[in-house]
Structure formats: structure tokens, C-alpha cells
Amino acid sequence: MRLSDEVQYVKWIGPPGAELLARLNILTVRDLLWHAPRRYEDRAQFRNILDLQHGEWATIRGAIIGADNMATSRKNFIVTQILIRDANGGVATITFFQRPHLLKRFDGIRQRGSNIIVYGLAKKLGYGPVELERAEWEEDKDSKDSLSHGRIVPVYPATEGLPQDRIRKMVDSVLKTAVPTLHENLPPEIILKYRLLARQEAARQLHFPTTLAYAEAGRRRFVFEEFFLMQVAIARRHVHRTQFETGLPFKFNSKQIADELTQISAFAPTKAQSRVIEEIRGDVTSGKPMNRLLQGDVGSGKTYVALAAILMAVRSGFQAAIMVPTEILAQQHAIVMKRWLEPLGIQSLLVTGSLKVAERESARKLTSTGMVDVVIGTHAIIQEGFEFKNLGLSIIDEQHRFGVLQRQALMGSGLGRHVLVMTATPIPRTLTMTIFGDLDTSILDELPPGRIPIKTHWKKPTDSESVYHSLRKLLDQGRQAYVVCPLIEESEKKQAKAASQLAEQIQTSLLPEYRIGLLHGQMKIADKDEVMRKFKEHEIDILVSTTVIEVGIDVPNASVIIIEDADKFGLSQLHQLRGRVGRGEHASFCILIGDPTTEEGQMRLQTMQDTQDGFRIAEVDLEIRGPGEFFGTRQSGAPVFAIGDVIVDKAIMEETRDAARQLVKSDPDLVRPEHTALRQAIAAAESRIRLASVS
């Protein structure tokens, strides 16, 4: 059979089986072959029933000495129970629910005098016979080539109506018919250097291994293959971009850019900011298209670097676009950019999906005629009919919250444009290598001077009164505070209402003598700007807010942030919110109020207490949620591998990246005869690899 054949044509499957497999996203022979076991059970050794211990999994063999169907108090609910005795006289009970048809089979086996083999979980209570629960069984005469006993047995991800023994038969059938067509696709030097099993042998050992060590070797081969194909594709794209593509060469006065940055910022850049700005300057003046990822932890000054890139574009005669995933973030960016750019005579424009028809048409004309230099917006700026006159720089902020095709549209709509991808969510190295493998990476690993560690405390809701009592002491010292209202997912309107109610409660009941401000996503931009101005100038003592304060607010005198129902927030979001304080000379505090009911919730709050290292927090977040959910959407561009796991297999990921770079360096176009199969394998997987590594 060919790997592309539909599974319904495989023996033991047929159309009904194919419907069940479709629930597991198994549609083709390839899908079934790559349906890796989630674990293995060693059923190679038979145990004496008398030696079984409570709670252990074991394989036993014996004769049926009794079998019966028994009615229960539940209507139409039948229990089938058998007794088996092994060669040493030990007796065990095996119980089956709602399978009365088995009684006829057990009677036949007993009459033939055959033994049965059973694998199950021993339950030993009191003086009665041991019971085997969750049992799998088969007649001993079938065990010579058994897939379920007397060997290392695979246990697969399953679905209702598709028991393990049937999946094993399906996989076995595929191994016999399709594995001979499973040709080698890795170069011999890679197989030898990394001590990989041959492809056909790896498939057999992955599913029906001779030992547990061989099972791991089979899995490692296919994980390596998945990662390696993608890494070679990324390495080839990187070589092509850096060697053959041409970009718009920016021409500007570096001293003018530095002077303008000094004019609009009261602080000198950190060494890290200066280094990254220089890396960007090198990119945009090189004649090659910039394709750079900027990672900056909370408070590291990422927006300042983006501003420098914008000035380089505008002073070179080009427009710049900033795309963010939500209207709230777009509004925050627009406020900040307007405040910085207007004094320099640079016009900016906010474009979101909520613009009215007339406003949208006006924005389109201003952009297409070049009347505005910088456009900030959501994906509305890449929708049909919206054009730039001379777009030279695209900045994609918090890109992981965009769909793959949205990012492609922004980056693909201008020839030779420079692209800066930014994220304030530190990304673990293994994910950087997959999602951003084609990008040059810059990391702001230094906080601006004067930033002091933030003391983080986790409090239960019953401690709320004492938390606000302690806040009063700091307010009396002249400090200011943020209070973030509980997260409500249903709608921004409900979120705004919750914030308003919390602000009223604080004003009337908790801290009536202080000035309370309110900020949420339903407010008009001008009103938001006014609230933020008042807070910055200390006309407001406490700012009650939704998560709109994640970006764009820098108030050095604000030294406390209280996050209500903190266990409802994601780990990276909590880290972002905490970064709103600790920006001045005063000791700063983050108070997390929450009572998590899950182990994951407890781990999130404990991690926040234990560390302020954004990369460590990101690692924990990745471990908790996995790569698919780490970025909040399956369309994030995070590749979904059939077997490999970027968390579990990060060492293999690093191996494949090094191997791919060395191979592509020596043979960029894969023209050597020994690389022909690899080139064909990458071409066959091109669509998956392209979507996986869009950046």
C-alpha cells in the first residue's frame, strides 16, 4: 500500500473503522503509521497468581474453571465473570461489564480445554481470590503471534468504540503492507553520525518493539526525521534570503535618529537597546530584507527599539506599519506612538475593524497617498482595498496571537520590505528554533537602570481586607497603585462592567478617601488617554483596570499592582501585568489574590512568587500548557508534529538544527545524489513545513 492511501482500504479497518479512526485525525496509511504509542507495557513475563501484589499490572495464564452472566440491580446491566486457575493453583477473578456475548466464547474455550492469557491490574482485598481489572485477554492458541501478550505491547491514543487490540491489528496490517514502501529519506552520513535506526526498522520498533530500548530508538528516529526535515527547509530559506533576496536599502542620518530619540525620551538607551538598534541598522542598510525577531522581557524597552526602527524607515522616505492582534492593544500603541512621533512632525494613524465606512475610506486615502507615515492597527490594515504608498517597514507585535495567513498577508504584500517581529512573551529556545527558525534573533536581556526587583506575594481571597489595609499605608507614603479586575472571557462589555463595579466598591467601601480612576476597553481613546494622563501626573491614586494596562503605561510612582482572581490569568499575562510596576525608585509589590482549585493554577501563582525571570516563566508556561496552547491558538504557526514534542524532545531539536545547518552549508540546493531523497521528502512535506515556519 502507498502511504497516501485511505485507511478504509487497510485490512481490519474498512469504512466503519475509518469513521472511528477519523476521530483521531487518522485518514491515510501515513497517519496510521505515524500514530505513535503513548506508552508501552511489558507483558513478556507470566506471573504466578499467588505472587500478585495489589496495584500491580501483570500477565497471567490459566484455565477457565467457571463463567457466568449475572444480572445487577441496574436495569439491563449484565456483569460477566470468570474464574481462572494457573498451573500453580492460584485463582483469579476477571469481570467484564455489558459484554454478555463473551459467555459463549468462554464456555467454548473451557470445553476445548484451552488456557487464556490475561493482562490486567491486580486488586487484592480480603481473603477472596485476586481480581484483575481493566483486563485484556485472548485464547492461548492465538498467542504465538500475539500483538497483546508475551511481548512489549504498545498502548495507543484511542477513541470510544476502538479498543486497543483492534488498533494493534490495524497497525500490524499497515506495517506488513506499507512498510516495504517506506524508503529511506535521510542521508547516510546523518544516519551514521546520529546513530539512527533505518526507516523501516524504526517503524517496526516504534509499534512492536523487541525491547523498551528499541521502542525509544524507533521513536527517536522519527522525531529526528520530523524535526530535521523542517530544520533543513528553514536553513535553506535562511540561506536564500541572506544570499539571493534584495531589500529596500534605507538611507538616513544616524546622528539625526539618535538626536530624535534623545529628544522624545528622558532616558539614555541601555547597552542592550543600543546593540539591538545597531543590529537593525545593519539589516535595513544592507540591501537585504530584514527578517528579525525582537524578544524583550517586561520593561526591557522593546517599544523604544521599535521607535528607532520606525524613525529609520520614515527618515529614509518610507512608511511603517505596526500590526497588533487586538483593538485594545492597537489603541494603546497608537496613544504611545502619537505622543512620541508628533513632536517630530511624523503623522500616525490608527486603523481598526470598528472604523465606520467614512472613517475607513479616509484612512485608506491617507495611507495610499502617503499623507501618513506610520499606521498602527489590527489585521484590518491588510484587508482588501487597504494600500500603502511606500511601505518599507512592517512591525508585527505579539505575533503569536495572529493566524498564519494574516502574518503572510502583511509580510507578503510589499516587495523587499523589512520585517521586525516583536514579542514581550519570552519564548523558550526550542520554540524559537521552530516557529522563528528563519528569523535573526535579538534579545533585550538588560533592564533600564533603576529597575528594582518586584516583591510578589500570593494571598487568598480571605486576606483581601488586609491586602487593601496594607495598600493604604503605601498610598499614605505618596505611592500609587493598579488594581486589575477579575478576568471575564465572555465579552469586553462584561469586563468593563466588572471593572466599574470593582472601582465603585473600592471607592465606597475599601478606600473611600483616595482618588479612584477607571480604565477599560470600552472607553473612547480620548477618555483613555485622559485617564492615563491623570494617573501619570498623580491626579489619580488607584487605577482600577482591565488588562488594557498590559502595554503602553509607564508610571514610575506606581509601586503596587493588585491582581484580583489571579488564578484566572495565564502565566505570561500575569508576568506582563506585574511589569507595570517597579519602574521607579521605590520598592514595588505585586499582590496576587487567588484560590486556585487545580494543580496548574497553583503552579502558576507559585512560579510568579518564585521568579521574575521571563524566560523561566515562559518555560513553565510551556510545560503547563504545551506548545499548541502556549500561543493561545492552533493557528499560531507552532508546528504540530505527529510524533515529536518540542518540550520532551528539545535535545533532539537542537541536534537537528545543528545537523541541518551543516548540511545546507555544504549543499544549499541539495543537489548531491545522496541528498536526492531528502530533497524529495521536503518537497512532499512543503505545505506543512511552510505553514509551520511562517514567521
XYZ file of C-alpha atoms in Angstrom:
695
model
C 0.000 0.000 0.000
C 1.023 3.606 -0.522
C 1.298 5.982 2.402
C -1.264 8.288 0.777
C -3.942 5.557 0.517
C -7.077 5.964 2.603
C -7.188 3.795 5.720
C -10.534 2.283 4.776
C -8.681 0.025 2.323
C -6.465 -1.460 5.049
C -7.271 -4.956 6.339
C -9.163 -4.888 9.682
C -10.442 -1.375 9.011
C -12.937 -0.845 6.171
C -15.342 2.132 6.044
C -16.723 1.650 9.606
C -13.220 1.508 11.082
C -12.179 4.505 9.002
C -15.012 6.530 10.576
C -13.692 5.705 14.045
C -10.097 6.494 13.080
C -11.191 9.842 11.667
C -11.997 10.890 15.245
C -8.258 10.559 15.891
C -7.456 12.541 12.720
C -6.232 9.339 11.068
C -7.293 9.450 7.422
C -4.435 7.852 5.491
C -1.999 4.970 5.826
C 0.678 7.548 6.668
C -1.443 8.908 9.526
C -1.899 5.433 10.997
C 1.785 4.566 10.656
C 2.667 7.787 12.486
C 0.056 7.167 15.204
C 2.702 6.555 17.846
C 2.008 4.629 21.061
C 1.643 6.842 24.106
C 3.302 4.198 26.264
C 4.330 0.543 26.329
C 3.523 -2.323 28.684
C 5.945 -5.162 29.320
C 3.783 -8.261 29.013
C 6.669 -10.565 28.160
C 6.754 -12.352 31.553
C 3.964 -14.507 33.007
C 3.292 -14.157 36.763
C 2.040 -16.690 39.274
C -1.380 -15.635 40.540
C -0.364 -16.411 44.134
C 2.534 -13.923 43.874
C 0.484 -10.975 42.625
C 0.537 -7.797 44.714
C -2.324 -5.338 44.996
C -1.993 -2.491 42.474
C 0.444 -4.128 40.052
C -0.107 -4.745 36.355
C 0.576 -8.343 35.400
C 0.150 -11.015 32.746
C -1.198 -14.413 33.834
C -2.078 -17.664 32.050
C -4.571 -20.258 33.229
C -7.639 -22.417 32.611
C -11.223 -21.190 32.932
C -12.857 -23.017 35.859
C -16.071 -21.015 35.947
C -18.006 -18.481 33.876
C -21.382 -16.821 34.346
C -23.537 -13.820 33.399
C -25.087 -12.083 36.384
C -27.870 -9.536 36.460
C -27.466 -6.473 38.656
C -29.778 -4.034 40.392
C -29.356 -1.706 37.410
C -31.898 -2.454 34.698
C -30.470 -4.297 31.674
C -26.946 -4.172 33.119
C -25.117 -7.516 32.869
C -21.837 -8.488 34.524
C -19.848 -11.372 33.049
C -17.431 -13.010 35.483
C -14.915 -15.813 35.012
C -12.584 -17.671 37.344
C -9.227 -18.872 36.075
C -6.648 -21.105 37.754
C -2.975 -21.182 36.784
C -0.554 -24.141 36.874
C 0.402 -23.383 40.490
C -3.156 -23.460 41.772
C -3.693 -19.719 42.115
C -7.214 -18.469 41.307
C -8.166 -15.081 39.881
C -11.477 -13.406 39.038
C -11.929 -11.338 35.875
C -15.036 -9.203 35.438
C -16.490 -7.708 32.229
C -19.356 -5.203 32.085
C -22.123 -5.202 29.483
C -20.480 -7.913 27.380
C -22.817 -10.907 27.876
C -21.841 -12.359 24.478
C -18.445 -13.300 25.935
C -20.009 -16.108 27.990
C -20.457 -18.319 24.913
C -16.792 -17.801 23.954
C -15.576 -18.615 27.466
C -17.708 -21.786 27.578
C -16.193 -22.897 24.266
C -12.642 -22.298 25.500
C -13.361 -24.284 28.684
C -14.814 -27.196 26.707
C -11.742 -27.261 24.441
C -9.510 -27.336 27.498
C -7.579 -24.285 26.319
C -5.896 -21.740 28.549
C -6.385 -17.999 28.279
C -3.861 -15.202 28.743
C -4.986 -12.135 30.713
C -3.293 -8.800 31.335
C -4.780 -6.510 33.965
C -4.489 -4.571 37.205
C -4.396 -6.784 40.306
C -6.895 -5.945 43.037
C -6.307 -7.919 46.218
C -8.719 -7.195 49.053
C -9.509 -9.528 51.957
C -9.246 -13.321 51.660
C -11.024 -13.869 48.348
C -9.336 -14.551 45.015
C -7.333 -11.771 43.425
C -9.288 -9.786 40.830
C -7.848 -8.452 37.576
C -9.406 -5.154 36.482
C -9.287 -3.417 33.094
C -8.301 -6.753 31.634
C -7.271 -7.621 28.090
C -7.403 -11.307 27.180
C -7.043 -13.813 24.398
C -7.075 -17.589 23.986
C -3.647 -19.166 24.425
C -3.762 -20.765 20.991
C -3.741 -17.237 19.477
C -0.666 -16.169 21.421
C 2.076 -17.480 19.134
C 1.991 -14.279 17.096
C 0.069 -12.293 19.686
C 0.079 -8.496 19.447
C -1.178 -8.084 23.017
C 0.665 -10.648 25.168
C 4.050 -12.259 25.655
C 5.889 -9.168 24.401
C 6.377 -5.421 24.795
C 2.868 -4.173 23.949
C 2.033 -0.690 22.566
C -0.801 1.344 24.098
C -2.199 3.930 21.676
C -4.266 7.086 21.939
C -7.751 5.645 21.350
C -11.383 6.618 20.980
C -14.716 5.122 22.008
C -15.536 2.015 20.006
C -11.909 1.392 19.058
C -10.256 -0.869 21.661
C -6.509 -1.321 21.901
C -6.446 -4.822 20.441
C -8.203 -3.619 17.293
C -5.846 -0.670 16.844
C -2.904 -3.082 17.168
C -4.338 -5.297 14.403
C -4.822 -2.240 12.165
C -1.263 -1.039 12.746
C 0.133 -4.544 12.239
C -1.664 -4.775 8.905
C -0.184 -1.439 7.822
C 3.298 -2.499 8.896
C 3.052 -5.631 6.737
C 1.696 -3.901 3.640
C 3.104 -0.362 3.713
C 6.489 -0.565 5.420
C 8.152 -2.134 2.335
C 7.339 1.139 0.536
C 8.853 3.202 3.358
C 12.024 4.305 1.612
C 14.939 5.980 3.373
C 14.845 9.786 3.215
C 17.772 10.764 5.439
C 21.332 10.949 4.080
C 23.627 8.072 5.094
C 26.038 10.428 6.865
C 23.227 11.724 9.089
C 22.028 8.205 9.962
C 25.561 7.153 10.888
C 26.546 10.307 12.749
C 23.424 10.395 14.909
C 23.150 6.598 15.234
C 19.606 6.383 13.876
C 17.679 3.233 13.039
C 16.891 2.628 9.370
C 13.421 3.893 8.497
C 11.687 0.519 8.026
C 13.224 -0.993 11.153
C 12.310 2.144 13.122
C 8.657 1.781 12.086
C 8.549 -1.806 13.324
C 10.302 -0.989 16.594
C 8.124 2.071 17.198
C 4.982 -0.044 17.187
C 6.040 -3.557 18.219
C 9.480 -3.248 19.797
C 11.660 -6.186 20.787
C 12.765 -4.252 23.900
C 11.874 -0.933 25.521
C 15.269 0.420 24.417
C 14.372 -0.367 20.801
C 10.997 1.322 21.283
C 12.801 4.516 22.289
C 15.231 4.149 19.372
C 12.328 3.785 16.928
C 10.613 6.861 18.293
C 13.849 8.862 18.297
C 14.396 8.097 14.613
C 11.014 9.518 13.600
C 11.230 12.516 15.926
C 14.638 13.303 14.439
C 13.192 12.937 10.931
C 10.249 15.274 11.610
C 12.452 17.952 13.139
C 15.249 17.535 10.581
C 13.009 17.982 7.515
C 11.684 21.214 8.958
C 15.108 22.475 10.022
C 16.618 21.807 6.584
C 13.733 23.708 4.975
C 14.287 26.615 7.381
C 18.057 26.603 6.836
C 17.607 26.644 3.045
C 15.149 29.529 3.279
C 17.568 31.434 5.507
C 20.424 30.920 3.037
C 18.222 32.013 0.133
C 17.064 35.138 1.959
C 20.520 36.215 3.060
C 22.296 35.418 -0.200
C 19.839 35.985 -3.024
C 16.954 38.265 -1.986
C 17.282 42.029 -2.252
C 15.676 44.547 0.086
C 14.967 48.244 0.236
C 18.205 49.974 1.325
C 17.322 52.604 3.917
C 19.384 55.799 3.783
C 19.263 58.067 6.814
C 21.417 60.189 9.068
C 22.282 58.060 12.109
C 23.067 61.148 14.207
C 19.646 62.590 13.414
C 17.976 59.367 14.576
C 19.980 59.399 17.818
C 19.144 63.052 18.425
C 15.438 62.450 17.852
C 15.416 59.506 20.235
C 17.083 61.699 22.859
C 14.507 64.440 22.222
C 11.500 62.209 22.915
C 12.920 60.013 25.690
C 14.256 61.185 29.021
C 16.453 58.101 29.360
C 19.592 57.052 27.529
C 19.299 53.640 25.836
C 20.674 50.607 27.657
C 23.594 48.718 26.177
C 21.164 46.009 25.063
C 18.903 48.555 23.328
C 21.896 50.171 21.602
C 23.126 46.746 20.464
C 19.756 45.759 19.003
C 19.271 49.145 17.314
C 22.670 48.687 15.684
C 21.656 45.178 14.509
C 18.510 46.647 12.941
C 20.520 49.470 11.349
C 22.811 46.867 9.799
C 19.826 44.948 8.422
C 17.949 47.842 6.840
C 21.040 49.359 5.201
C 22.426 46.048 3.898
C 20.387 45.815 0.718
C 18.895 42.560 2.054
C 15.413 42.293 3.570
C 15.388 42.411 7.353
C 13.600 39.473 8.946
C 14.300 39.874 12.657
C 12.696 38.673 15.879
C 12.957 41.033 18.843
C 12.360 39.447 22.222
C 12.142 41.787 25.158
C 11.071 40.857 28.651
C 8.642 43.090 30.513
C 10.126 46.571 30.994
C 13.178 45.976 28.793
C 12.356 48.858 26.434
C 11.169 46.973 23.361
C 8.939 49.852 22.206
C 11.921 52.230 22.252
C 13.757 49.915 19.818
C 10.693 49.715 17.583
C 10.565 53.518 17.575
C 14.185 53.654 16.388
C 13.329 51.298 13.500
C 10.313 53.459 12.588
C 12.477 56.588 12.510
C 14.952 54.812 10.216
C 12.108 53.984 7.816
C 10.419 57.385 7.882
C 13.685 59.353 7.564
C 14.501 57.172 4.557
C 11.256 58.204 2.879
C 9.213 55.100 3.635
C 6.066 54.320 5.576
C 5.928 51.954 8.551
C 3.107 49.675 9.704
C 2.548 48.212 13.157
C 0.103 45.312 13.353
C -1.182 44.080 16.720
C -3.779 41.390 17.434
C -6.499 43.350 19.256
C -8.103 46.776 19.052
C -7.217 47.482 22.677
C -3.526 46.890 22.037
C -3.731 48.912 18.828
C -5.245 51.836 20.737
C -2.545 51.642 23.409
C 0.213 51.623 20.785
C -1.442 54.483 18.914
C -1.516 56.649 22.049
C 2.161 55.990 22.800
C 3.312 56.481 19.204
C 1.332 59.686 18.803
C 2.883 61.076 21.980
C 6.390 60.279 20.710
C 6.086 60.967 16.985
C 4.016 64.152 16.782
C 6.770 66.377 18.264
C 8.996 65.163 15.417
C 6.421 66.073 12.756
C 5.644 62.433 11.983
C 1.998 61.627 11.359
C 0.498 58.376 12.688
C -2.902 56.791 12.097
C -4.957 54.154 13.932
C -6.844 51.639 11.760
C -9.120 49.015 13.321
C -12.091 46.948 12.226
C -14.521 49.147 14.156
C -13.943 52.193 11.912
C -17.078 53.468 10.218
C -17.254 53.391 6.423
C -16.389 57.074 6.027
C -13.529 56.817 8.542
C -12.201 53.753 6.812
C -12.279 55.424 3.408
C -10.480 58.465 4.808
C -7.816 56.245 6.383
C -7.365 54.337 3.133
C -6.811 57.577 1.176
C -4.376 58.980 3.743
C -2.341 55.774 3.647
C -2.407 55.189 -0.105
C -1.403 58.796 -0.850
C 1.401 58.795 1.718
C -0.179 61.501 3.886
C 0.551 59.420 6.988
C 3.927 57.955 7.838
C 3.024 55.328 10.427
C -0.089 53.146 10.512
C -0.986 51.258 13.695
C -3.767 48.732 13.544
C -5.219 45.276 13.735
C -5.441 42.881 10.784
C -7.779 45.475 9.249
C -4.672 47.077 7.697
C -4.126 44.042 5.454
C -7.691 43.610 4.300
C -8.655 44.100 0.687
C -8.633 47.690 -0.542
C -6.164 48.984 2.033
C -2.901 50.002 0.351
C 0.307 51.793 1.260
C 2.060 54.248 -0.986
C 5.573 53.320 0.044
C 5.656 50.749 2.818
C 9.194 49.968 3.903
C 8.901 48.511 7.415
C 6.384 46.087 8.909
C 6.365 45.572 12.656
C 4.296 42.674 13.956
C 3.786 42.871 17.711
C 2.790 39.875 19.835
C 2.708 37.976 16.538
C 1.858 34.612 18.129
C -1.728 35.822 18.546
C -2.184 36.177 14.780
C -3.191 33.456 12.379
C -0.572 32.181 9.972
C -2.255 33.587 6.890
C -2.664 37.046 8.451
C 1.088 37.240 9.002
C 1.743 36.030 5.467
C -0.545 38.712 4.084
C 1.204 41.562 5.898
C 4.697 40.381 5.050
C 3.894 39.315 1.522
C 2.127 42.476 0.358
C 5.288 44.506 -0.198
C 8.345 43.589 -2.242
C 11.621 43.613 -0.354
C 10.107 45.039 2.801
C 11.863 44.851 6.142
C 10.054 42.917 8.891
C 10.501 43.229 12.644
C 8.617 40.623 14.667
C 8.309 41.607 18.327
C 7.159 39.768 21.392
C 7.114 40.635 25.065
C 6.459 36.970 25.819
C 9.879 35.380 26.237
C 9.981 32.285 24.067
C 11.888 29.169 25.103
C 14.796 28.338 22.808
C 13.208 25.199 21.383
C 10.136 27.114 20.217
C 12.306 29.888 18.804
C 14.032 27.257 16.681
C 10.736 26.014 15.275
C 8.417 28.991 14.988
C 11.084 31.610 14.289
C 13.773 29.443 12.718
C 14.136 31.700 9.670
C 14.497 34.921 11.641
C 17.597 36.570 13.001
C 17.028 36.945 16.729
C 17.697 39.878 19.027
C 17.111 39.710 22.770
C 16.822 42.657 25.126
C 18.424 40.986 28.108
C 19.018 44.096 30.196
C 16.544 46.206 32.117
C 16.833 50.007 32.081
C 18.809 51.462 35.018
C 16.934 51.922 38.253
C 14.625 48.929 37.817
C 14.450 47.111 41.144
C 13.107 43.615 41.845
C 9.368 43.400 42.468
C 8.278 41.568 45.607
C 5.456 39.205 44.694
C 3.017 37.764 47.241
C 0.219 35.251 46.715
C -2.777 35.848 49.007
C -6.067 34.009 49.422
C -9.372 35.905 48.885
C -9.944 35.747 52.649
C -6.892 38.015 53.016
C -8.294 40.746 50.733
C -9.184 43.099 53.565
C -5.643 43.021 54.968
C -4.211 43.497 51.443
C -6.142 46.739 50.961
C -5.299 47.814 54.517
C -1.587 47.433 53.658
C -2.158 49.333 50.408
C -3.448 52.302 52.456
C -0.024 52.574 54.153
C 1.773 52.859 50.812
C -0.748 55.348 49.458
C -0.183 57.453 52.578
C 3.532 57.490 51.664
C 2.618 59.034 48.300
C 2.700 55.909 46.152
C 0.108 54.907 43.527
C -1.417 51.531 42.692
C -3.030 49.479 39.962
C -5.891 47.119 40.726
C -6.657 44.646 37.944
C -10.215 43.346 37.953
C -11.085 39.646 37.562
C -10.807 38.208 34.055
C -14.153 37.669 32.313
C -13.886 35.901 28.965
C -17.413 36.346 27.618
C -17.159 39.897 26.312
C -15.369 43.203 26.695
C -18.663 44.784 27.800
C -18.921 42.405 30.757
C -15.262 43.010 31.510
C -15.857 46.766 31.548
C -18.860 46.318 33.841
C -16.802 44.210 36.261
C -14.082 46.884 36.341
C -16.678 49.602 37.015
C -18.198 47.597 39.890
C -14.782 46.954 41.434
C -13.861 50.651 41.181
C -17.132 51.583 42.910
C -16.531 49.027 45.675
C -13.029 50.369 46.349
C -14.278 53.966 46.316
C -17.252 53.425 48.605
C -16.177 50.599 50.917
C -12.458 49.882 50.921
C -10.526 53.127 50.334
C -13.041 55.979 50.144
C -10.500 58.701 50.973
C -8.440 58.153 47.816
C -8.927 59.193 44.193
C -10.003 56.250 42.047
C -9.621 56.073 38.264
C -11.164 53.577 35.845
C -9.737 52.180 32.590
C -11.281 49.553 30.312
C -11.536 48.600 26.666
C -14.986 50.085 26.069
C -13.813 53.645 26.698
C -13.108 56.074 23.879
C -9.461 56.634 23.010
C -9.533 60.255 24.182
C -11.027 59.196 27.523
C -8.385 56.508 27.986
C -5.656 58.985 27.177
C -7.044 61.426 29.725
C -7.245 58.776 32.471
C -3.670 57.701 31.805
C -2.519 61.342 31.851
C -4.180 61.897 35.222
C -2.650 58.739 36.648
C 0.802 59.649 35.363
C 0.513 63.149 36.888
C -0.775 61.716 40.193
C -4.249 63.157 39.918
C -5.404 59.569 40.499
C -4.184 57.375 43.378
C -5.586 53.996 42.349
C -6.189 52.937 38.749
C -8.753 50.149 38.507
C -8.320 48.496 35.145
C -8.876 45.526 32.911
C -5.869 44.007 31.158
C -5.572 47.035 28.854
C -2.645 48.086 31.058
C -0.530 45.197 29.719
C 1.299 47.630 27.434
C 1.851 51.315 26.990
C 1.776 52.625 30.564
C 4.896 53.781 32.380
C 4.231 55.436 35.738
C 7.357 55.361 37.949
C 5.413 56.342 41.083
C 3.073 53.347 40.771
C 4.656 50.782 43.077
C 1.822 48.316 43.750
C -0.304 46.139 41.495
C -3.104 44.015 42.951
C -4.485 41.343 40.627
C -7.897 40.014 41.674
C -8.688 36.353 40.855
C -5.099 35.963 39.693
C -5.555 32.216 39.154
C -7.842 33.011 36.190
C -4.981 34.649 34.265
C -2.319 32.948 32.183
C 1.240 32.899 33.478
C 2.685 35.111 30.765
C -0.182 37.583 31.227
C 0.491 37.785 34.958
C 4.150 38.466 34.189
C 3.157 41.223 31.746
C 0.864 42.844 34.298
C 3.484 42.703 37.033
C 5.813 44.630 34.721
C 3.661 47.742 35.108
C 5.335 48.412 38.474
C 8.964 48.515 39.544
C 9.695 51.381 37.168
C 10.717 53.959 39.748
C 12.989 54.332 42.741
C 10.553 52.906 45.282
C 10.173 49.321 46.488
C 7.424 47.693 44.421
C 4.933 44.944 45.103
C 2.707 42.591 43.116
C -0.131 41.033 45.088
C -1.845 38.016 43.521
C -5.237 37.301 45.067
C -6.478 33.862 44.143
C -7.566 30.453 45.359
C -6.752 28.037 42.513
C -8.553 24.703 42.575
C -6.205 22.954 40.143
C -2.563 21.928 40.397
C -1.801 24.008 37.288
C -3.332 27.117 38.841
C -1.278 26.641 41.970
C 1.875 26.156 39.881
C 1.235 29.435 38.032
C 0.914 31.515 41.190
C 3.812 29.740 42.892
C 6.031 30.388 39.860
C 5.136 34.082 39.965
C 6.189 34.166 43.618
C 9.433 32.321 42.962
C 10.902 34.137 39.951
C 10.874 37.288 37.822
C 12.905 35.699 35.025
C 10.663 35.942 31.967
C 12.363 33.039 30.211
C 11.946 30.747 33.223
C 8.295 31.783 33.440
C 7.880 31.030 29.733
C 9.426 27.579 30.202
C 6.976 26.771 33.000
C 4.090 28.143 30.943
C 5.139 25.919 28.041
C 5.373 22.885 30.323
C 1.901 23.562 31.740
C 0.067 24.286 28.512
C 2.124 22.668 25.756
C 3.181 24.402 22.526
C -0.272 24.386 20.917
C -1.809 26.405 23.735
C 1.284 28.388 24.734
C 0.461 30.861 21.980
C -3.275 30.797 22.549
C -4.263 29.397 19.150
C -3.581 26.414 16.934
C -3.128 28.873 14.059
C -0.155 30.429 15.802
C 2.324 28.889 13.410
C 3.523 26.482 16.065
C 4.090 23.254 14.144
C 2.048 20.300 15.310
C 4.330 17.302 14.923
C 2.928 13.804 14.568
C 5.393 12.230 16.993
C 7.882 14.837 18.207
C 7.256 17.091 21.192
C 9.243 20.324 21.397
C 9.249 20.147 25.204
C 10.150 16.488 25.706
C 12.440 16.334 22.675
C 14.214 19.684 22.878
C 17.642 17.988 22.842
C 16.760 16.314 19.530
C 15.520 19.645 18.201
C 18.909 21.219 18.883
C 20.675 18.246 17.279
C 18.612 18.573 14.112
C 19.168 22.305 13.873
C 22.948 21.879 14.013
C 22.825 18.964 11.584
C 20.597 20.866 9.134
C 22.765 23.979 9.131
C 25.928 21.975 8.469
C 24.309 20.025 5.646
C 22.800 23.092 3.960
C 26.079 24.956 4.291
C 27.823 22.235 2.278
C 24.977 21.620 -0.207
C 22.434 24.515 -0.179
C 20.334 23.185 -3.072
C 20.566 19.514 -2.038
C 21.902 18.554 -5.462
C 24.255 15.804 -4.328
C 22.994 12.299 -5.185
C 22.921 11.259 -1.520
C 20.583 14.205 -0.799
C 18.023 13.451 -3.533
C 15.658 11.533 -1.240
C 15.886 14.296 1.363
C 15.035 16.957 -1.220
C 12.020 14.930 -2.354
C 10.845 14.370 1.243
C 10.986 18.107 1.960
C 9.079 18.859 -1.237
C 6.408 16.313 -0.271
C 6.021 17.980 3.127
C 6.359 21.516 1.743
C 2.915 22.787 2.665
C 3.194 21.530 6.255
C 6.702 22.951 6.672
C 5.742 26.289 5.095
C 2.836 26.797 7.454
C 4.817 25.557 10.421
C 7.621 28.050 9.955
C 5.868 31.158 8.662
C 7.380 33.848 10.829
